[in-house]
């Protein structure tokens, strides 16, 4: 399997060391595209979290890749809380 994000490692490092805005990643569980790709993404997100000047939140959500479209009433409060916490 190709390491989808490995080729962008330098870009990620540069981008997230200068990031000043909060970031939230809501991700589907179980991983819809397989454990190996999920592990790659989570490794990158861990590096982002370590190197970012801004807060980074990782939020698991039970569902498929399109959980935000299939369960908007359950997803919206998570996003709104994140935005509310960061604005106030």
Coordinates of N, CA, C and O in Angstrom, one line a residue:
X1 N 0.8 -1.2 0.0 CA 0.0 0.0 0.0 C 0.9 1.2 0.0 O 1.9 1.3 0.7
X2 N 0.5 2.2 -0.8 CA 1.2 3.4 -0.9 C 1.1 4.2 0.4 O 0.0 4.3 1.0
X3 N 2.1 4.9 0.8 CA 2.0 5.8 1.9 C 1.6 7.2 1.4 O 2.4 8.0 1.0
X4 N 0.3 7.4 1.5 CA -0.3 8.5 0.8 C 0.2 9.9 1.3 O 0.3 10.8 0.5
X5 N 0.6 10.0 2.5 CA 1.0 11.3 3.0 C 2.5 11.4 3.2 O 2.9 12.5 3.5
X6 N 3.3 10.4 3.0 CA 4.7 10.5 3.2 C 5.3 11.5 2.3 O 6.2 12.3 2.7
X7 N 4.9 11.6 1.1 CA 5.5 12.6 0.1 C 5.2 14.0 0.5 O 5.9 14.9 0.0
X8 N 4.3 14.3 1.4 CA 4.0 15.6 1.8 C 4.5 16.0 3.2 O 4.2 17.0 3.7
X9 N 5.3 15.1 3.7 CA 5.8 15.3 5.1 C 6.5 16.7 5.3 O 6.2 17.4 6.3
X10 N 7.3 17.1 4.4 CA 8.0 18.4 4.5 C 7.0 19.6 4.4 O 7.1 20.6 5.2
X11 N 5.9 19.4 3.6 CA 4.9 20.5 3.6 C 4.1 20.5 4.9 O 3.9 21.6 5.4
X12 N 3.8 19.4 5.4 CA 3.1 19.3 6.7 C 3.9 20.0 7.8 O 3.4 20.8 8.5
X13 N 5.2 19.7 7.9 CA 6.0 20.2 8.9 C 6.0 21.8 8.8 O 5.9 22.5 9.8
X14 N 6.2 22.3 7.6 CA 6.3 23.7 7.4 C 4.9 24.4 7.7 O 4.9 25.4 8.4
X15 N 3.9 23.8 7.2 CA 2.6 24.4 7.4 C 2.2 24.4 8.9 O 1.7 25.5 9.4
X16 N 2.3 23.3 9.6 CA 1.8 23.3 10.9 C 2.7 23.9 12.0 O 2.2 24.2 13.1
X17 N 3.9 24.1 11.7 CA 4.7 24.9 12.6 C 4.3 26.3 12.7 O 4.6 27.0 13.6
X18 N 3.7 26.8 11.6 CA 3.3 28.2 11.5 C 1.8 28.4 11.7 O 1.3 29.5 11.7
X19 N 1.1 27.3 11.9 CA -0.4 27.3 12.1 C -0.7 28.0 13.4 O -0.2 27.8 14.5
X20 N -1.6 29.0 13.3 CA -2.1 29.7 14.5 C -3.5 29.6 14.8 O -4.0 30.2 15.7
X21 N -4.3 28.9 13.9 CA -5.7 28.7 14.1 C -6.0 27.3 14.7 O -5.3 26.3 14.3
X22 N -7.0 27.2 15.6 CA -7.3 25.8 16.1 C -7.8 24.9 15.0 O -8.3 25.3 14.0
X23 N -7.5 23.6 15.2 CA -7.8 22.6 14.2 C -8.6 21.5 14.9 O -8.3 21.1 16.0
X24 N -9.6 21.0 14.2 CA -10.4 19.8 14.7 C -10.5 18.8 13.6 O -10.9 19.2 12.5
X25 N -10.1 17.6 13.8 CA -10.3 16.5 12.9 C -11.4 15.6 13.5 O -11.1 15.0 14.5
X26 N -12.5 15.5 12.9 CA -13.5 14.5 13.3 C -13.3 13.3 12.3 O -13.4 13.5 11.1
X27 N -13.1 12.1 12.8 CA -12.8 11.0 12.0 C -13.8 9.8 12.3 O -14.2 9.7 13.4
X28 N -14.1 9.1 11.2 CA -15.0 8.0 11.3 C -14.3 6.8 12.0 O -13.2 6.5 11.7
X29 N -15.1 6.1 12.8 CA -14.7 4.8 13.4 C -15.8 3.8 13.2 O -17.0 4.1 13.3
X30 N -15.5 2.6 12.8 CA -14.1 2.1 12.5 C -13.6 2.7 11.2 O -14.4 3.3 10.4
X31 N -12.3 2.7 11.0 CA -11.7 3.3 9.8 C -12.3 2.8 8.5 O -12.3 1.6 8.2
X32 N -13.0 3.7 7.7 CA -13.7 3.2 6.5 C -12.7 2.8 5.4 O -13.2 2.1 4.5
X33 N -11.5 3.3 5.4 CA -10.6 2.9 4.3 C -9.4 2.0 4.8 O -8.4 2.0 4.2
X34 N -9.6 1.3 5.9 CA -8.7 0.4 6.4 C -7.8 0.9 7.5 O -7.5 2.1 7.6
X35 N -7.3 0.0 8.2 CA -6.4 0.4 9.4 C -5.1 1.0 9.0 O -4.6 1.9 9.6
X36 N -4.5 0.5 7.9 CA -3.2 1.0 7.5 C -3.2 2.5 7.1 O -2.4 3.2 7.6
X37 N -4.2 2.8 6.3 CA -4.3 4.2 6.0 C -4.7 5.1 7.2 O -4.2 6.2 7.4
X38 N -5.6 4.6 8.0 CA -5.9 5.3 9.3 C -4.7 5.5 10.1 O -4.5 6.6 10.7
X39 N -3.9 4.5 10.3 CA -2.6 4.7 11.1 C -1.7 5.7 10.5 O -1.1 6.5 11.2
X40 N -1.6 5.8 9.2 CA -0.8 6.8 8.5 C -1.3 8.2 8.9 O -0.6 9.1 9.2
X41 N -2.6 8.4 8.7 CA -3.3 9.7 9.0 C -3.1 10.1 10.4 O -2.8 11.2 10.8
X42 N -3.3 9.1 11.3 CA -3.2 9.4 12.8 C -1.7 9.8 13.1 O -1.5 10.6 14.0
X43 N -0.8 9.1 12.5 CA 0.7 9.5 12.7 C 0.9 10.9 12.3 O 1.6 11.7 13.0
X44 N 0.4 11.3 11.2 CA 0.6 12.7 10.7 C -0.1 13.6 11.7 O 0.4 14.7 12.1
X45 N -1.4 13.3 12.1 CA -2.1 14.2 13.0 C -1.4 14.3 14.3 O -1.4 15.4 15.0
X46 N -0.8 13.3 14.8 CA 0.0 13.3 16.1 C 1.2 14.3 15.9 O 1.5 15.1 16.8
X47 N 1.9 14.3 14.8 CA 3.0 15.2 14.5 C 2.4 16.6 14.5 O 3.1 17.6 15.0
X48 N 1.3 16.8 13.8 CA 0.7 18.1 13.7 C 0.4 18.6 15.1 O 0.7 19.8 15.5
X49 N -0.2 17.8 15.9 CA -0.6 18.1 17.3 C 0.6 18.5 18.1 O 0.6 19.5 18.9
X50 N 1.7 17.8 18.0 CA 2.9 18.1 18.7 C 3.6 19.4 18.3 O 4.1 20.1 19.1
X51 N 3.5 19.7 17.0 CA 4.3 20.8 16.4 C 3.4 22.1 16.2 O 4.0 23.2 16.0
X52 N 2.1 22.0 16.4 CA 1.3 23.2 16.1 C 1.3 24.2 17.3 O 1.4 23.8 18.4
X53 N 1.3 25.4 16.9 CA 1.2 26.5 18.0 C -0.2 26.6 18.4 O -0.5 27.2 19.5
X54 N -1.2 26.1 17.7 CA -2.6 26.2 18.0 C -3.1 24.9 18.5 O -2.5 23.8 18.3
X55 N -4.2 24.9 19.2 CA -4.8 23.6 19.7 C -5.3 22.7 18.5 O -5.8 23.2 17.5
X56 N -5.1 21.4 18.7 CA -5.5 20.5 17.7 C -6.3 19.4 18.4 O -5.8 18.8 19.4
X57 N -7.6 19.2 18.0 CA -8.5 18.2 18.6 C -8.7 17.1 17.6 O -9.0 17.4 16.5
X58 N -8.7 15.9 18.1 CA -9.0 14.7 17.3 C -10.2 14.1 17.9 O -10.2 13.7 19.1
X59 N -11.3 14.0 17.2 CA -12.6 13.5 17.7 C -13.1 12.3 16.9 O -13.4 12.5 15.7
X60 N -13.1 11.2 17.5 CA -13.7 10.0 16.8 C -15.2 10.1 16.7 O -15.9 10.6 17.6
X61 N -15.8 9.6 15.7 CA -17.2 9.6 15.5 C -17.6 8.3 14.8 O -17.1 7.9 13.8
X62 N -18.5 7.6 15.5 CA -18.9 6.2 15.0 C -19.7 6.4 13.7 O -20.7 7.1 13.7
X63 N -19.3 5.8 12.6 CA -20.0 5.9 11.4 C -19.1 5.7 10.2 O -17.9 5.3 10.3
X64 N -19.6 6.0 9.0 CA -18.9 5.8 7.8 C -18.2 7.1 7.4 O -18.2 8.1 8.1
X65 N -17.5 7.0 6.3 CA -16.8 8.2 5.8 C -17.7 9.4 5.6 O -17.2 10.5 5.9
X66 N -18.9 9.2 5.4 CA -19.9 10.3 5.2 C -20.7 10.6 6.4 O -21.9 11.0 6.2
X67 N -20.2 10.3 7.6 CA -21.0 10.5 8.8 C -21.6 11.9 8.9 O -22.7 12.1 9.4
X68 N -20.9 12.9 8.5 CA -21.4 14.3 8.6 C -22.6 14.5 7.7 O -23.4 15.4 8.0
X69 N -22.7 13.8 6.6 CA -23.9 13.9 5.8 C -25.0 13.0 6.2 O -26.2 13.3 6.1
X70 N -24.7 11.8 6.8 CA -25.7 10.9 7.2 C -26.2 11.2 8.6 O -27.4 10.8 8.9
X71 N -25.4 11.8 9.4 CA -25.8 12.1 10.8 C -25.5 13.6 11.1 O -24.8 13.9 12.0
X72 N -26.1 14.5 10.3 CA -25.8 15.9 10.5 C -26.2 16.5 11.9 O -25.6 17.3 12.5
X73 N -27.4 16.0 12.4 CA -27.8 16.5 13.7 C -26.9 16.0 14.9 O -26.9 16.6 15.9
X74 N -26.2 14.9 14.7 CA -25.3 14.4 15.7 C -23.9 15.1 15.5 O -23.1 15.2 16.5
X75 N -23.5 15.4 14.3 CA -22.2 16.0 14.0 C -22.2 17.5 14.3 O -21.2 18.0 14.8
X76 N -23.3 18.2 14.0 CA -23.3 19.6 14.1 C -23.0 20.1 15.5 O -22.2 21.1 15.7
X77 N -23.5 19.5 16.6 CA -23.1 20.0 18.0 C -21.6 19.9 18.3 O -21.1 20.8 19.0
X78 N -21.0 18.9 17.7 CA -19.5 18.8 17.9 C -18.8 19.9 17.3 O -17.9 20.6 17.9
X79 N -19.2 20.2 16.1 CA -18.5 21.4 15.3 C -18.9 22.7 16.0 O -18.0 23.5 16.2
X80 N -20.1 22.9 16.3 CA -20.5 24.1 17.0 C -19.9 24.4 18.3 O -19.5 25.5 18.6
X81 N -19.7 23.3 19.1 CA -19.0 23.4 20.4 C -17.6 23.8 20.2 O -17.0 24.7 20.9
X82 N -16.9 23.2 19.2 CA -15.5 23.5 18.9 C -15.4 25.0 18.5 O -14.6 25.7 19.0
X83 N -16.3 25.5 17.6 CA -16.3 26.9 17.2 C -16.6 27.8 18.3 O -15.9 28.8 18.5
X84 N -17.6 27.5 19.1 CA -18.0 28.3 20.3 C -16.8 28.4 21.3 O -16.5 29.5 21.8
X85 N -16.2 27.3 21.6 CA -15.1 27.3 22.5 C -13.9 28.1 22.1 O -13.2 28.8 22.9
X86 N -13.7 28.2 20.8 CA -12.5 28.9 20.2 C -12.8 30.4 20.0 O -11.9 31.2 20.0
X87 N -14.1 30.7 19.9 CA -14.4 32.2 19.7 C -14.5 32.9 21.0 O -14.2 34.0 21.2
X88 N -15.1 32.2 22.0 CA -15.3 32.8 23.3 C -14.2 32.6 24.3 O -13.3 32.0 24.3

